[in-house]
PDB file of C-alpha atoms in Angstrom:
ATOM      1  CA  UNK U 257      -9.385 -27.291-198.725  1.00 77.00           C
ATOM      2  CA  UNK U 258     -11.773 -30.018-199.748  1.00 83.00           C
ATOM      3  CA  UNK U 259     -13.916 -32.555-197.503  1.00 87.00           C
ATOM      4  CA  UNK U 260     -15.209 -35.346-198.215  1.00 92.00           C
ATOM      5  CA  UNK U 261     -18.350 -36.712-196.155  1.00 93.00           C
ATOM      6  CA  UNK U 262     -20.545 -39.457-195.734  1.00 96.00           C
ATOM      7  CA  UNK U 263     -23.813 -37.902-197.092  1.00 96.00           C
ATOM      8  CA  UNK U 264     -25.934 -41.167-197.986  1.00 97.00           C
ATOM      9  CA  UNK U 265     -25.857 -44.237-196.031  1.00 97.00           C
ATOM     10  CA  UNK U 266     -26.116 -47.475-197.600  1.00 98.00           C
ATOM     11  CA  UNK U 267     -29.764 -48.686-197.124  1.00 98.00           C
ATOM     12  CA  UNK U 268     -30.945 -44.679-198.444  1.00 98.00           C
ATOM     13  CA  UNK U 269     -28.777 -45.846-201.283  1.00 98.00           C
ATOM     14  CA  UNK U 270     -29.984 -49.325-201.701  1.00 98.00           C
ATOM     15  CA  UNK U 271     -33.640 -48.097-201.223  1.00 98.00           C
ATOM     16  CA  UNK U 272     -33.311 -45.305-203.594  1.00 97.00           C
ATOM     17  CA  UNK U 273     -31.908 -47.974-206.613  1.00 97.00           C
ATOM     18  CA  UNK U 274     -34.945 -50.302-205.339  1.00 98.00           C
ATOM     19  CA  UNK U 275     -37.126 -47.768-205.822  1.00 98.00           C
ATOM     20  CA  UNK U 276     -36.466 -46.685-209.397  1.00 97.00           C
ATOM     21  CA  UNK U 277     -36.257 -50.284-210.219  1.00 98.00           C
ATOM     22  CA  UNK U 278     -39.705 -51.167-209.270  1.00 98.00           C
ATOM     23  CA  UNK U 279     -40.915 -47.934-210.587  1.00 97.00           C
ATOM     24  CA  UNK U 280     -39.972 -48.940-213.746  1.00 96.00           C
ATOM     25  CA  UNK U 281     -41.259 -52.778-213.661  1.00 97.00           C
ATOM     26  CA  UNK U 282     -44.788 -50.977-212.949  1.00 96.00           C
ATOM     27  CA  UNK U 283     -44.631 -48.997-215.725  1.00 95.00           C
ATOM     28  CA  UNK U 284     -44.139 -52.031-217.928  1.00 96.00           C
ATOM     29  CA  UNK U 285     -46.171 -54.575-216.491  1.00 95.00           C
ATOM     30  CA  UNK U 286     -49.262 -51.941-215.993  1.00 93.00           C
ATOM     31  CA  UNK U 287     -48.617 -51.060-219.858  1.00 91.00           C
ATOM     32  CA  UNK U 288     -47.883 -55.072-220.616  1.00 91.00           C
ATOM     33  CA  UNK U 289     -51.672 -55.778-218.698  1.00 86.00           C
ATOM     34  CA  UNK U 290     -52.272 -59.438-219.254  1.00 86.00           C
ATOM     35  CA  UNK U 291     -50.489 -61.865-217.106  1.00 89.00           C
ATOM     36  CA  UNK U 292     -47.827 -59.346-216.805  1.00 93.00           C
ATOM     37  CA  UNK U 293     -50.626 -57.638-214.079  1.00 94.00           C
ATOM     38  CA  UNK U 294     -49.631 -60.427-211.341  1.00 93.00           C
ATOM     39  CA  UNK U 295     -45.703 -58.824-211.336  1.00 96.00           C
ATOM     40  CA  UNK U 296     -47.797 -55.379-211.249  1.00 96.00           C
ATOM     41  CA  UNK U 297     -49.003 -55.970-207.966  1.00 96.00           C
ATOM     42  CA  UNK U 298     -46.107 -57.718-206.932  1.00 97.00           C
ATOM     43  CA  UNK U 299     -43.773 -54.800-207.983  1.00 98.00           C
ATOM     44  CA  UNK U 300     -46.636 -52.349-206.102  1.00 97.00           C
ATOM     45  CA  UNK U 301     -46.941 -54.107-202.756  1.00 98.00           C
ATOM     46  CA  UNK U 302     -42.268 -53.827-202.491  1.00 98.00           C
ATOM     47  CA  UNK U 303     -42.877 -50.154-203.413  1.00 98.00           C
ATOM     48  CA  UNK U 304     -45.025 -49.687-200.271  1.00 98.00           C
ATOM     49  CA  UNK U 305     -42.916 -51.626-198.423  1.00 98.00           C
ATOM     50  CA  UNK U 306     -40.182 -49.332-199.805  1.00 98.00           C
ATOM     51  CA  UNK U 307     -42.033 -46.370-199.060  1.00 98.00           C
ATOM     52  CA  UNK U 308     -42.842 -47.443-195.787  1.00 98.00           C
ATOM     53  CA  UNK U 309     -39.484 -48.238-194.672  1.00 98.00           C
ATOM     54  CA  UNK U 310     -38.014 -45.210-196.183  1.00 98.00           C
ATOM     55  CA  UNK U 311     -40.675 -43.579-194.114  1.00 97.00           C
ATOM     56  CA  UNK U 312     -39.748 -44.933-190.812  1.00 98.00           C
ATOM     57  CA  UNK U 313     -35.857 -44.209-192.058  1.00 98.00           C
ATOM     58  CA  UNK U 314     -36.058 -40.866-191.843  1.00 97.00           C
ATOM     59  CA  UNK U 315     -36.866 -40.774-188.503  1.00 97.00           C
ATOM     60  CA  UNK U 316     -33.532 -42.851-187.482  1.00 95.00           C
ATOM     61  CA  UNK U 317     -31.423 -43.048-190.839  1.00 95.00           C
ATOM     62  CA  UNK U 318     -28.371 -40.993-191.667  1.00 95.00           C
ATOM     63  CA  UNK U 319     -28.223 -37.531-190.664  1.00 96.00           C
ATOM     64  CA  UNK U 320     -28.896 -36.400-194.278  1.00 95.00           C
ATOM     65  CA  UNK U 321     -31.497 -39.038-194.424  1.00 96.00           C
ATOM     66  CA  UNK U 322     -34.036 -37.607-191.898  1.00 96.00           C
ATOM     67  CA  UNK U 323     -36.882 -35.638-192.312  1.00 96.00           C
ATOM     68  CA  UNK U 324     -35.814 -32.869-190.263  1.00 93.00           C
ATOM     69  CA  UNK U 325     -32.980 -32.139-192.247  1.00 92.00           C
ATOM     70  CA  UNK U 326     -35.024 -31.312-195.089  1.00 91.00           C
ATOM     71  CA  UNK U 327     -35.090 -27.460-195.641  1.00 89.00           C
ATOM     72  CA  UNK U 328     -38.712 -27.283-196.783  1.00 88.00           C
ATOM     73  CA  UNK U 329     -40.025 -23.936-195.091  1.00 85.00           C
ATOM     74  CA  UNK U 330     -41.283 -21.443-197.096  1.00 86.00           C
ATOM     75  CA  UNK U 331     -38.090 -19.569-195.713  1.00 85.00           C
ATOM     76  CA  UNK U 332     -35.564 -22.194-196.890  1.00 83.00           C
ATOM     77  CA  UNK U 333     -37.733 -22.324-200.445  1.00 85.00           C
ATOM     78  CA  UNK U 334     -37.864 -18.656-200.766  1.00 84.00           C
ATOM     79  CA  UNK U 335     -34.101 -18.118-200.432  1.00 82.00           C
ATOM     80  CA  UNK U 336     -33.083 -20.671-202.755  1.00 83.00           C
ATOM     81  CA  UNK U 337     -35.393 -19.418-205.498  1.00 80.00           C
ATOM     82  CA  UNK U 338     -33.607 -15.897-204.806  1.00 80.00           C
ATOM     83  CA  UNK U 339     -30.112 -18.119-205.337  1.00 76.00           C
ATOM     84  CA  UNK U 340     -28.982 -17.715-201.525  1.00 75.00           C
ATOM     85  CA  UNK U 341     -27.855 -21.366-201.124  1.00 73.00           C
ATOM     86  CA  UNK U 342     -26.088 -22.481-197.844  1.00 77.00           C
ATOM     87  CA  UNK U 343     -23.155 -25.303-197.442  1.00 78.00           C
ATOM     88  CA  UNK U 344     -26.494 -27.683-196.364  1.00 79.00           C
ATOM     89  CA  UNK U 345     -28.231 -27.356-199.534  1.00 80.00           C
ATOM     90  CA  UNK U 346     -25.008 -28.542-201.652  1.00 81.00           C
ATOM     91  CA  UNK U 347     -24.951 -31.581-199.353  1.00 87.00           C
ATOM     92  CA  UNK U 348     -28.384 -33.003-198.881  1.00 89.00           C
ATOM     93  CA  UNK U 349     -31.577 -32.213-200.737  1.00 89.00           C
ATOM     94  CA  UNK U 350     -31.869 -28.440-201.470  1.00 87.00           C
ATOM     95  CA  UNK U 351     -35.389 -26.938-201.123  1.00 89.00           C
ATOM     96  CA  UNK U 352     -36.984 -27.826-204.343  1.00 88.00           C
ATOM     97  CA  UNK U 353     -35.353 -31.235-204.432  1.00 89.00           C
ATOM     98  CA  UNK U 354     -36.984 -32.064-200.915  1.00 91.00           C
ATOM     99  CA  UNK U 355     -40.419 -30.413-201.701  1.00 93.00           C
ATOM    100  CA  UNK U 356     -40.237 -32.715-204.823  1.00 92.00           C
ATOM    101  CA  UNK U 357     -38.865 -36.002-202.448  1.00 93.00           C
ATOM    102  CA  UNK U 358     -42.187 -35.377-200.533  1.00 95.00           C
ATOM    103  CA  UNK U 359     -44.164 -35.166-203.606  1.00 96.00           C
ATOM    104  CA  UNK U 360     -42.722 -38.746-205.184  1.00 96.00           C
ATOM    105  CA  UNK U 361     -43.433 -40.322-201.805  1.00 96.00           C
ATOM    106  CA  UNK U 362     -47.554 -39.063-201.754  1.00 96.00           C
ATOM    107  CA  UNK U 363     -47.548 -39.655-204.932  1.00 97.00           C
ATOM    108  CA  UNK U 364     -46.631 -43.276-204.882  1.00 97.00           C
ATOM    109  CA  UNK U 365     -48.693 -43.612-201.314  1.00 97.00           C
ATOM    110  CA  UNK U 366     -51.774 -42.545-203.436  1.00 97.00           C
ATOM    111  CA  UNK U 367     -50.518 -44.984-206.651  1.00 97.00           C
ATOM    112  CA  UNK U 368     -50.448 -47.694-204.250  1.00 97.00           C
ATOM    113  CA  UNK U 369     -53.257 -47.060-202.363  1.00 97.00           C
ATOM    114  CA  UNK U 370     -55.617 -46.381-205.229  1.00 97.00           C
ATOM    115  CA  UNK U 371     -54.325 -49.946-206.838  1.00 96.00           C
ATOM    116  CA  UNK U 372     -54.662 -51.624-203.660  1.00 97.00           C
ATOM    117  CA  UNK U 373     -58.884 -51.356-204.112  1.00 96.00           C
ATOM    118  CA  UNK U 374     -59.338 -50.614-208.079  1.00 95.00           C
ATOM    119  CA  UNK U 375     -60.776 -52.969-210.523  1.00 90.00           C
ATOM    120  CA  UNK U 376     -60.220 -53.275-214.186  1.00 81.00           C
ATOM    121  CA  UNK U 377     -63.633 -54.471-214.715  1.00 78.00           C
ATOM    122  CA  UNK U 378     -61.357 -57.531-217.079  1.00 76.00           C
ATOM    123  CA  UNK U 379     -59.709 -60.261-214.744  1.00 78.00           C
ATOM    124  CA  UNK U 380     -58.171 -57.752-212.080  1.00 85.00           C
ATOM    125  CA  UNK U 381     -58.805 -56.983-208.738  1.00 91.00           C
ATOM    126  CA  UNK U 382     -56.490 -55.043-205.585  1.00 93.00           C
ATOM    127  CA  UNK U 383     -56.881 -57.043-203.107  1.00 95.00           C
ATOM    128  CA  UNK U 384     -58.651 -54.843-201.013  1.00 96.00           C
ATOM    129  CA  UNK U 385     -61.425 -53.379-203.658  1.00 94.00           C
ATOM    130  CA  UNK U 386     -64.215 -56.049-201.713  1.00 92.00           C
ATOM    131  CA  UNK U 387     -63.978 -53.998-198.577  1.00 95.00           C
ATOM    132  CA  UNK U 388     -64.665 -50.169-200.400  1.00 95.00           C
ATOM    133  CA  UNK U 389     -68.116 -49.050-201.833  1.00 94.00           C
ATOM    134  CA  UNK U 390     -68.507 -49.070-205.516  1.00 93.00           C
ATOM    135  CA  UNK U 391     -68.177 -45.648-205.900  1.00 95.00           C
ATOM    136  CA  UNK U 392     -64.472 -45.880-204.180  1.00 96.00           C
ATOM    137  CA  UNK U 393     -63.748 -48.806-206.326  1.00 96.00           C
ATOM    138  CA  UNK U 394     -64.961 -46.767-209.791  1.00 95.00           C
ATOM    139  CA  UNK U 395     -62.752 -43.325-208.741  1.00 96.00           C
ATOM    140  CA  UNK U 396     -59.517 -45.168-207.289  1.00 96.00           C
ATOM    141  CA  UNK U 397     -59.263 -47.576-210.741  1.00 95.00           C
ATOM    142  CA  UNK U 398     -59.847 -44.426-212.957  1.00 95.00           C
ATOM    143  CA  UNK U 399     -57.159 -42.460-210.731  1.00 96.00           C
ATOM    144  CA  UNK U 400     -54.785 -45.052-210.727  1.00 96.00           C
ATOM    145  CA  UNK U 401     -55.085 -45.828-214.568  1.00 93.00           C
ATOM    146  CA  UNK U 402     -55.196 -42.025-215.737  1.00 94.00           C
ATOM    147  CA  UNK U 403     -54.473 -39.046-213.380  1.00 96.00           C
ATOM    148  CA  UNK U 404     -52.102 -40.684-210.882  1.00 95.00           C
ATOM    149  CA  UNK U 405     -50.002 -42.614-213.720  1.00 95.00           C
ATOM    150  CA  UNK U 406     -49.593 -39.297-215.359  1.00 96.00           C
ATOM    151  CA  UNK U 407     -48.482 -37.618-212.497  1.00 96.00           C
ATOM    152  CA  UNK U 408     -46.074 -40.163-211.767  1.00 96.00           C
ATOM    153  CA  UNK U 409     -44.270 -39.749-214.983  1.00 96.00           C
ATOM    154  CA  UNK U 410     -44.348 -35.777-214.640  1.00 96.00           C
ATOM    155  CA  UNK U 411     -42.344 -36.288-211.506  1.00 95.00           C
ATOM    156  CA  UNK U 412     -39.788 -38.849-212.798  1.00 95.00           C
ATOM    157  CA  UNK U 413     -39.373 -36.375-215.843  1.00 94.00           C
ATOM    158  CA  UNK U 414     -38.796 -33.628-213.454  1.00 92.00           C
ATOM    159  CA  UNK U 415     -36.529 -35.408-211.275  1.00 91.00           C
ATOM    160  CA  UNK U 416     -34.207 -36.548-214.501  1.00 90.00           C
ATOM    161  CA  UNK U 417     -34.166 -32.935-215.744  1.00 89.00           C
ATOM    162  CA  UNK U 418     -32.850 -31.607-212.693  1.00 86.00           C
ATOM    163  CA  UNK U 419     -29.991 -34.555-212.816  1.00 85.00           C
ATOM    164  CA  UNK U 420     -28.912 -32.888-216.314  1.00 85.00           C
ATOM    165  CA  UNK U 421     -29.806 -29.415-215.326  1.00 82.00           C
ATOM    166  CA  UNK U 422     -27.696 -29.987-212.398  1.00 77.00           C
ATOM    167  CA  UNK U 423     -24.904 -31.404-214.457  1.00 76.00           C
ATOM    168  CA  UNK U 424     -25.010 -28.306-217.345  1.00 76.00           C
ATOM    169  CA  UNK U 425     -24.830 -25.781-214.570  1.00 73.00           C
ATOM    170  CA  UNK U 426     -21.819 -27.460-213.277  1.00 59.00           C
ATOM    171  CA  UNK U 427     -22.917 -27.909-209.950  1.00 65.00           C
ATOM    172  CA  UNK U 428     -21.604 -31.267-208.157  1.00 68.00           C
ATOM    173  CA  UNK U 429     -22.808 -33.902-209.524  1.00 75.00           C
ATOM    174  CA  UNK U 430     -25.843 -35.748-208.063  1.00 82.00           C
ATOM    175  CA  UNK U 431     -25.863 -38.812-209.263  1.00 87.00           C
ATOM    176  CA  UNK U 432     -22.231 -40.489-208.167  1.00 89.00           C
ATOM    177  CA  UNK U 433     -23.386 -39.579-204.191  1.00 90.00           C
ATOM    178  CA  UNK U 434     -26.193 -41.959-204.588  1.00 94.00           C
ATOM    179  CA  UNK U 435     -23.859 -44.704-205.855  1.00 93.00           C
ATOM    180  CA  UNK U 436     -20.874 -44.619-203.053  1.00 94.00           C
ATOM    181  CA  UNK U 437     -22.804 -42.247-200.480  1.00 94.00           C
ATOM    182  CA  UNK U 438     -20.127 -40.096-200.457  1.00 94.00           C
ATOM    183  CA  UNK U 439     -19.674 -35.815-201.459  1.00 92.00           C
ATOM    184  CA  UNK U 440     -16.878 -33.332-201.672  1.00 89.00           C
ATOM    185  CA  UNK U 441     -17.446 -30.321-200.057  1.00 88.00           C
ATOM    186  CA  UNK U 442     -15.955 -26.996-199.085  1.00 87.00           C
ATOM    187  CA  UNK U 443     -16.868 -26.778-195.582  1.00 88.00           C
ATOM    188  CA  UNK U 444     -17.033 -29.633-193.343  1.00 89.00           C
ATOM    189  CA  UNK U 445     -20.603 -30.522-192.511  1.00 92.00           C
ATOM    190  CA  UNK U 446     -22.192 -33.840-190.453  1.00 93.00           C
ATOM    191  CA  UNK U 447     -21.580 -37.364-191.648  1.00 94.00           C
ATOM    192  CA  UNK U 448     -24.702 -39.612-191.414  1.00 96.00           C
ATOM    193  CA  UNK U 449     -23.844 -42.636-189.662  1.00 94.00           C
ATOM    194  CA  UNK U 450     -23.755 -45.854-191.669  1.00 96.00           C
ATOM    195  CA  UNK U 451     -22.278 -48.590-189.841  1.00 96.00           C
ATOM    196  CA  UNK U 452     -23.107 -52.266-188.902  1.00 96.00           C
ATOM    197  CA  UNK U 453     -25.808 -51.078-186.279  1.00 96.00           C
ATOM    198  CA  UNK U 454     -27.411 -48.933-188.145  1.00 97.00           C
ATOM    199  CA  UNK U 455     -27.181 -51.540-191.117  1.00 97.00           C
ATOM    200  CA  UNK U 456     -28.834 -54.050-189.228  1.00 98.00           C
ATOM    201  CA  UNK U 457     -31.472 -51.366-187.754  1.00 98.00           C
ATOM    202  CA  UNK U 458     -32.942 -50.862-191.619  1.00 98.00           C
ATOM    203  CA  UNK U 459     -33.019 -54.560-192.216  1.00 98.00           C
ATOM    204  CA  UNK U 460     -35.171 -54.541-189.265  1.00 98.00           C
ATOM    205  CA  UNK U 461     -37.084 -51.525-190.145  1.00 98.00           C
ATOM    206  CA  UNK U 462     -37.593 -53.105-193.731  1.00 98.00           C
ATOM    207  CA  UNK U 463     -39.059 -56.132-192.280  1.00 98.00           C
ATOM    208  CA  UNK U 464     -41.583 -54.617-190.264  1.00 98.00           C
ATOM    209  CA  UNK U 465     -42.281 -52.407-193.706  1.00 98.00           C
ATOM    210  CA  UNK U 466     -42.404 -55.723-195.563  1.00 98.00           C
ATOM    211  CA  UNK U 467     -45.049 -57.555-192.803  1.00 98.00           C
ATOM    212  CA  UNK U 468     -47.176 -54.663-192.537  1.00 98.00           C
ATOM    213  CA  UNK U 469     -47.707 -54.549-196.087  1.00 98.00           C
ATOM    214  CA  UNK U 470     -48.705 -57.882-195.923  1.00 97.00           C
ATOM    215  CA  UNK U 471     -50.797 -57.875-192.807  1.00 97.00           C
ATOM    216  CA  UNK U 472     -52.819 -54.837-195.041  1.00 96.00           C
ATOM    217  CA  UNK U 473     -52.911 -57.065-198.178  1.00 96.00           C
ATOM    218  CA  UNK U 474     -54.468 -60.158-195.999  1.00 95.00           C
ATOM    219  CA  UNK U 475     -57.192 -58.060-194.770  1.00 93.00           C
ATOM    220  CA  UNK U 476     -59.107 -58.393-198.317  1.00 82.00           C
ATOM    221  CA  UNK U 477     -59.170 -61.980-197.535  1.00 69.00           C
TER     222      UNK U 477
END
């Protein structure tokens, strides 16, 4: 007997298809530069609203959603390497897809961050790069240009490779879950809630993302 379960609500869904679309309109525009570099900031600012949001919704998102259901002890990491999987790993994140959740998110913290107070030295300035010493200013642009972008990608390239190592090893598929939210399982495990309430809870939470990003953005003046 089969089961199927609510595994991703609809704003992890909506905020994981955000995500990748802004990811990829940052890639461009940064490689565009130009007048393209206004969308880049614009496209940076919704990913830390993004982040921030999806931040806060793991604290009170879907049950699959939260932080705390991430098996990310060395325990939990250790076991899966050894191919001991458990019912919980088949329908959230396993191990090394949480440990590399966590690694996206700093990641794109640091992206942000670093463009928030770099300077191209050409026509292009994060809005915050008057309020940091020089020195900040020189390490964050050559960061965010260079190291940071290039970690970025390795991630994203890890990430896909696991979607097709995933799908040549015939395990269930990852992808279709993060289109309907929903998985087939062989034991019954916890549906996340995803109703009006908690609808209308991450349009609230996503708002407060949104207006602290810009309260942060307004402080360079």
């Amino acid at each position: 007997m089969m089961f199927t379960v609510r595994i991703w609500d609809l704003p992890t869904r909506l905020f994981h298809w955000a995500l990748v679309a802004c990811i990829v309109a940052l890639l461009i525009t940064g490689n565009v530069g130009g007048d393209a570099m206004a969308w880049h900031f614009r496209f940076g600012y919704a990913v830390l609203t993004l982040v921030f949001f999806r931040l806060a919704w793991g604290l009170c998102g879907g049950f699959w959603s939260r932080w705390a259901q991430l098996p990310i002890s060395p325990r939990h990491v250790g076991a899966y390497l050894k191919g001991h999987s458990d019912i919980r790993h088949l329908a959230g994140h396993n191990p090394l897809g949480s440990l590399s959740v966590m690694a996206l998110l700093c990641v794109l913290l640091l992206q942000v961050g670093t463009g928030l107070v770099s300077d191209d030295e050409i026509s292009n300035m994060g809005p915050l790069s008057t309020l940091v010493s020089g020195t900040v200013v020189t390490w964050a642009s050559s960061w965010h240009k260079n190291v940071g972008k290039l970690l970025l990608i390795a991630l994203i390239a890890m990430h896909l490779l696991a979607l097709v190592w995933y799908r040549f090893r015939k395990h269930p598929p990852l992808v279709p879950a993060m289109l309907h939210g929903n998985k087939t399982l062989p034991e019954p495990v916890p549906d996340s809630a995803d109703n009006w309430k908690s609808r209308v809870l991450a349009l609230i939470l996503l708002a407060s993302a949104a207006l602290t990003v810009a309260a942060v953005v307004s402080l360079g003046g």
